[in-house]
Short mmCIF file of C-alpha atoms in Angstrom, two decimals:
data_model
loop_
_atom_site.label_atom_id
_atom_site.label_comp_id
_atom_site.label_asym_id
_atom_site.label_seq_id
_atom_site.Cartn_x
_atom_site.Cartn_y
_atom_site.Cartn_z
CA UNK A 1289 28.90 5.80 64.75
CA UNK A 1290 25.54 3.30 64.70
CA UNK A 1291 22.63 3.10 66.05
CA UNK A 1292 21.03 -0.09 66.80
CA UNK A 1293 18.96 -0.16 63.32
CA UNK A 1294 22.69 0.55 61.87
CA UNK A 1295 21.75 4.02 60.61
CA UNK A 1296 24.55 6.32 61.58
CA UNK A 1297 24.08 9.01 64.96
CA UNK A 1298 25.14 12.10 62.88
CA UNK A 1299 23.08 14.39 60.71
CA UNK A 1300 22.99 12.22 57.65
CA UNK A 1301 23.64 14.40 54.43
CA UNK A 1302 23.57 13.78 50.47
CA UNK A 1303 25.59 15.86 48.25
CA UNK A 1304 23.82 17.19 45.01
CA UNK A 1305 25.70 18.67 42.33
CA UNK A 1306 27.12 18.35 38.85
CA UNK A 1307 30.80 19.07 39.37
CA UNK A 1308 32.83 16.58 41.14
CA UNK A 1309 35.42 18.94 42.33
CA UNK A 1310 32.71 20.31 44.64
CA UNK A 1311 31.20 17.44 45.83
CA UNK A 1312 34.87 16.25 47.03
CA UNK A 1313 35.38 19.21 48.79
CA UNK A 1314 31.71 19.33 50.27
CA UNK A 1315 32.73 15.61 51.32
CA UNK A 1316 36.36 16.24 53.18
CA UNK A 1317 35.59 18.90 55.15
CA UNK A 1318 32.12 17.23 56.24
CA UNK A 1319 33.69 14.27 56.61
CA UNK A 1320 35.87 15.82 59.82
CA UNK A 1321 32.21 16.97 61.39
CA UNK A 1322 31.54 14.25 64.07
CA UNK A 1323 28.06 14.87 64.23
CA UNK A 1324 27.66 14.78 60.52
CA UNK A 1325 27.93 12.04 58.15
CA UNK A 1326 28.38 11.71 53.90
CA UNK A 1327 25.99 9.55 53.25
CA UNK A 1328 26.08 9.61 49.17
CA UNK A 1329 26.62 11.87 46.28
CA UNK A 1330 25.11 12.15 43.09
CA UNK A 1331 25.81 14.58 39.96
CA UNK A 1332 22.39 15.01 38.89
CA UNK A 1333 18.64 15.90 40.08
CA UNK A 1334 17.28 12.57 38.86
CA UNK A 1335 20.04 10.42 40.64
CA UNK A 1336 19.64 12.99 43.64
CA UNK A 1337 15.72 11.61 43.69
CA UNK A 1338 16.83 7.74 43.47
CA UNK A 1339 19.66 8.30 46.32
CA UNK A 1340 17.40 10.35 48.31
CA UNK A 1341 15.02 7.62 48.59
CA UNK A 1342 17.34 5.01 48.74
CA UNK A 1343 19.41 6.37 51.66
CA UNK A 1344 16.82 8.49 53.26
CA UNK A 1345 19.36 11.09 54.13
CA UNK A 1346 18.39 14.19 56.88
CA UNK A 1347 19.75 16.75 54.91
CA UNK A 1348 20.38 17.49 51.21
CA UNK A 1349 23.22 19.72 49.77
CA UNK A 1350 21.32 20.62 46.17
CA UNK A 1351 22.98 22.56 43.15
CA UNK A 1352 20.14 24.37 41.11
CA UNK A 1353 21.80 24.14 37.80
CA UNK A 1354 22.31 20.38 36.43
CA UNK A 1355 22.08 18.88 33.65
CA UNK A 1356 18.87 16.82 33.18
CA UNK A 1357 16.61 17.00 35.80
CA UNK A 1358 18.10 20.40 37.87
CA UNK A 1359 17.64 21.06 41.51
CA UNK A 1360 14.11 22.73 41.29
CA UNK A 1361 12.46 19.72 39.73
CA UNK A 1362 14.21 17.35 42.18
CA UNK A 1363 12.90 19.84 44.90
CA UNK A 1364 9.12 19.24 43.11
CA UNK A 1365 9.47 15.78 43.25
CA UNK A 1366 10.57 14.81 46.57
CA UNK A 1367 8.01 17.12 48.06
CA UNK A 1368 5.59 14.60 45.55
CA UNK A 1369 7.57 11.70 47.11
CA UNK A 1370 6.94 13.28 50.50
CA UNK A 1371 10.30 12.57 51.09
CA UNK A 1372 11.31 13.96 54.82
CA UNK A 1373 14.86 15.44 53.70
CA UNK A 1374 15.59 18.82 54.81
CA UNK A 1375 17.01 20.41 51.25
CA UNK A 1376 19.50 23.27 51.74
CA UNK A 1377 20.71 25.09 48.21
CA UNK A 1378 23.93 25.38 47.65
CA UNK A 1379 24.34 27.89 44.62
CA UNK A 1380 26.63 30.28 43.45
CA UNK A 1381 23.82 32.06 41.44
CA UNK A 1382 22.63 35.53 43.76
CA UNK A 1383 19.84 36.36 41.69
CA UNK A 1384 16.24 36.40 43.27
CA UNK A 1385 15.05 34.72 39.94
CA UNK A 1386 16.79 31.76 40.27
CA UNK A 1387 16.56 31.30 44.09
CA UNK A 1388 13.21 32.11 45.04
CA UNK A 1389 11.46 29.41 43.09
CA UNK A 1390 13.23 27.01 44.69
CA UNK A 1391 12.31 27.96 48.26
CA UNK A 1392 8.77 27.89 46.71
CA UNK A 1393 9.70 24.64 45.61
CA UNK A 1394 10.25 23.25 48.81
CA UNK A 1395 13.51 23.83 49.91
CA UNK A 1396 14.45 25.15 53.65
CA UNK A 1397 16.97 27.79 52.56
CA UNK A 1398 20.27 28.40 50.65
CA UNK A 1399 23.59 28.95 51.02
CA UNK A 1400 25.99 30.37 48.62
CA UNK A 1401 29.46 28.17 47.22
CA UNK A 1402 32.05 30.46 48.41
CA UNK A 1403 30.55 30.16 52.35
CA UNK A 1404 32.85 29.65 54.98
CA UNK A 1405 33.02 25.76 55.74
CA UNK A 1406 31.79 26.63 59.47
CA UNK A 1407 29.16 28.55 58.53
CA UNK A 1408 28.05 25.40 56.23
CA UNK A 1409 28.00 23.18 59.23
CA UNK A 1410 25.87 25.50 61.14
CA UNK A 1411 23.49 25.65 58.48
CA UNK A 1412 22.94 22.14 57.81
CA UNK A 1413 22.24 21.17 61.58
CA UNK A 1414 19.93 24.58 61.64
CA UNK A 1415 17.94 23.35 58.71
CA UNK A 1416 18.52 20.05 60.29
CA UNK A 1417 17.04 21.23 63.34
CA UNK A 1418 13.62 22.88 61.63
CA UNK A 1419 14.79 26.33 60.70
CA UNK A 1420 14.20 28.33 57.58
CA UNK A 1421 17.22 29.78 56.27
CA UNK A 1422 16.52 32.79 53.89
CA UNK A 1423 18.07 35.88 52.95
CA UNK A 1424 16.07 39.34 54.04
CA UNK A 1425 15.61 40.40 49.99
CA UNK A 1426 14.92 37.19 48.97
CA UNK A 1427 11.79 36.76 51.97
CA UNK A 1428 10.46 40.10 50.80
CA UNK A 1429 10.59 38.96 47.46
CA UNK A 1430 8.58 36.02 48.43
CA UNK A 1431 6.14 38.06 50.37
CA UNK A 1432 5.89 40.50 47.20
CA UNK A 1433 4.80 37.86 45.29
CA UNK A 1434 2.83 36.09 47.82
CA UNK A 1435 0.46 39.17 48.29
CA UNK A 1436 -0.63 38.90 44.57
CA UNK A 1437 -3.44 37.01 44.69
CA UNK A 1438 -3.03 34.46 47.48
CA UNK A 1439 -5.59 31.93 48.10
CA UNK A 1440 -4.25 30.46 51.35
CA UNK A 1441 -6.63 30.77 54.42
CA UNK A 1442 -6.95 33.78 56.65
CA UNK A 1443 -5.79 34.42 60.22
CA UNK A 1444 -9.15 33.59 61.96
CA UNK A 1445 -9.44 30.33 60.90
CA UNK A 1446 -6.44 29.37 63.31
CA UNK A 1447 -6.81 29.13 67.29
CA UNK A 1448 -5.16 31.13 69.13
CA UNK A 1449 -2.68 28.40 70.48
CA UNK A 1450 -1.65 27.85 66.39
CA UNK A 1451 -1.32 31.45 66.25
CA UNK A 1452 1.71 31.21 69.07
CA UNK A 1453 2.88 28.23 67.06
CA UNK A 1454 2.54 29.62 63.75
CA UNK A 1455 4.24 32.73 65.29
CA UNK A 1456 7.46 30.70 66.83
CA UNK A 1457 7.82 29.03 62.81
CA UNK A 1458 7.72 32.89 61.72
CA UNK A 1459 10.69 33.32 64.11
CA UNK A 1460 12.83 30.44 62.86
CA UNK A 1461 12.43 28.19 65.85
CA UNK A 1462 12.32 24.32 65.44
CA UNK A 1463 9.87 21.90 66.69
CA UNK A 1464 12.07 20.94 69.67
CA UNK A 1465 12.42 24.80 70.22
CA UNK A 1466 8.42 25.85 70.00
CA UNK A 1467 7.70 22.57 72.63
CA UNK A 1468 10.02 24.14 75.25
CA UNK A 1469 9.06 27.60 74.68
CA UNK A 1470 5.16 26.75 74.92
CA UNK A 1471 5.89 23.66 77.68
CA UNK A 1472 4.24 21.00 75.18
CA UNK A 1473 5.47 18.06 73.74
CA UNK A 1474 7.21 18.08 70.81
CA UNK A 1475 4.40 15.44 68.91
CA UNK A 1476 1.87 18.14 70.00
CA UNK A 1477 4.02 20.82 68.42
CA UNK A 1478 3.77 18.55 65.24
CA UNK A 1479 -0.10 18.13 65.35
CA UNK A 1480 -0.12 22.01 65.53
CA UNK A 1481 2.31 22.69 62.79
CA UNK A 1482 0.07 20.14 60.50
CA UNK A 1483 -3.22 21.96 61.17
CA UNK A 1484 -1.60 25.36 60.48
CA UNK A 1485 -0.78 24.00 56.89
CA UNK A 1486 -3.88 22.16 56.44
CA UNK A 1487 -5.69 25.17 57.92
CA UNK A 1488 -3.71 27.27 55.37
CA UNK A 1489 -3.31 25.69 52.76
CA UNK A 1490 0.16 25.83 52.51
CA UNK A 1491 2.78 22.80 52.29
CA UNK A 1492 5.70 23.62 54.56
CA UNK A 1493 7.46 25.46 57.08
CA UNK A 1494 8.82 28.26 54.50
CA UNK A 1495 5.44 29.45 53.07
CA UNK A 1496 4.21 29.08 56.74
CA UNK A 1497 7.01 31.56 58.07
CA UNK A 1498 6.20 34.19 54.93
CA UNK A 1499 2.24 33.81 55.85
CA UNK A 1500 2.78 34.93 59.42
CA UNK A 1501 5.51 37.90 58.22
CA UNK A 1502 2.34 39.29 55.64
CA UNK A 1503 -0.56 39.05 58.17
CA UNK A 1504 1.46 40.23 60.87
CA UNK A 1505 1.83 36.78 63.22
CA UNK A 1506 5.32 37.13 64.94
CA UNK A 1507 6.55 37.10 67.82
#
């Protein structure tokens, strides 16, 4: 289904990944998702880049290990693009090593190969939606690292209405979600969420989640 500027209705997703057997079976079963839509594959991190600014997908379904250019580095340089995609990893490696750098890399979360298709779904339109997806080990391994030296700002130089915002991020809620909860409109929401990174010197919605979980800003 179309909109009037022909871009489809659905959560439009781009499949990232080396082996074509798994990008066909990404594809059927998403394909059968009526609010989501296939928008293009590729089998590499460097055609993943060119696609993903080409088709200006929603959501992107990234392998970290590829030949080439590999997921991380296409994660660096669509956050230099400032590419909107949401990125959601789709691994089957477990270890913190190999995951953590690319949430610090930009993306919104992983998932591993062998998930249930529904659960898949439900993580693209919650990464989709705003939310963070990440594992409890692999946050505290964030926030282990994190409290080594960081430079971001500290907790006074937010007001106390970013403090409720930066509080709802902490808590996985999307923009839509912090808007209703705070009775503001979602562009306000937006303003807030870009002063809290400015403020912090931090550049997205991960790194602001871990920031309120180490100084204590939850809800």
């Amino acid at each position: 289904m179309a909109d009037s500027t022909g871009r489809g209705s659905g959560i439009r997703v781009l499949l990232v990944d080396d082996h074509q057997v798994v990008r066909r079976g990404l594809r059927t079963f998403l394909e059968i998702q009526e609010d989501i839509e296939v928008v293009g594959e590729a089998s590499d991190g460097e055609e993943g880049i060119a696609h993903a600014e080409e088709l200006r997908p929603d959501v992107i379904l990234m392998d970290i290990k590829m030949p080439g250019t590999d997921g991380i580095g296409a994660l660096r340089r669509l956050r230099e693009l400032a590419n909107p995609a949401r990125v959601l990893i789709v691994t089957s490696f477990t270890e913190q090593r190999t995951v953590v750098p690319a949430l610090r890399a930009g993306a919104a979360g992983y998932v591993y190969k062998d998930i249930d298709p529904d659960a898949l779904a439900a993580a693209i339109r919650s990464v989709h939606a705003g939310h963070v997806l990440l594992q409890p080990e692999v946050a505290l391994a964030l926030l282990s690292q994190d409290e080594q030296g960081s430079s971001a700002g500290r907790p006074g130089s937010l007001t106390d209405r970013e403090r409720e915002v930066l509080g709802l991020i902490a808590d996985g809620r999307s923009n839509r979600e912090i808007a209703r909860a705070l009775v503001l409109s979602e562009k306000t929401v937006k303003t807030h969420v870009s002063n809290i990174l400015m403020k912090l010197d931090l550049s997205d919605r991960t790194q602001a989640a871990l920031w309120a979980v180490r100084h204590g800003i939850t809800e």
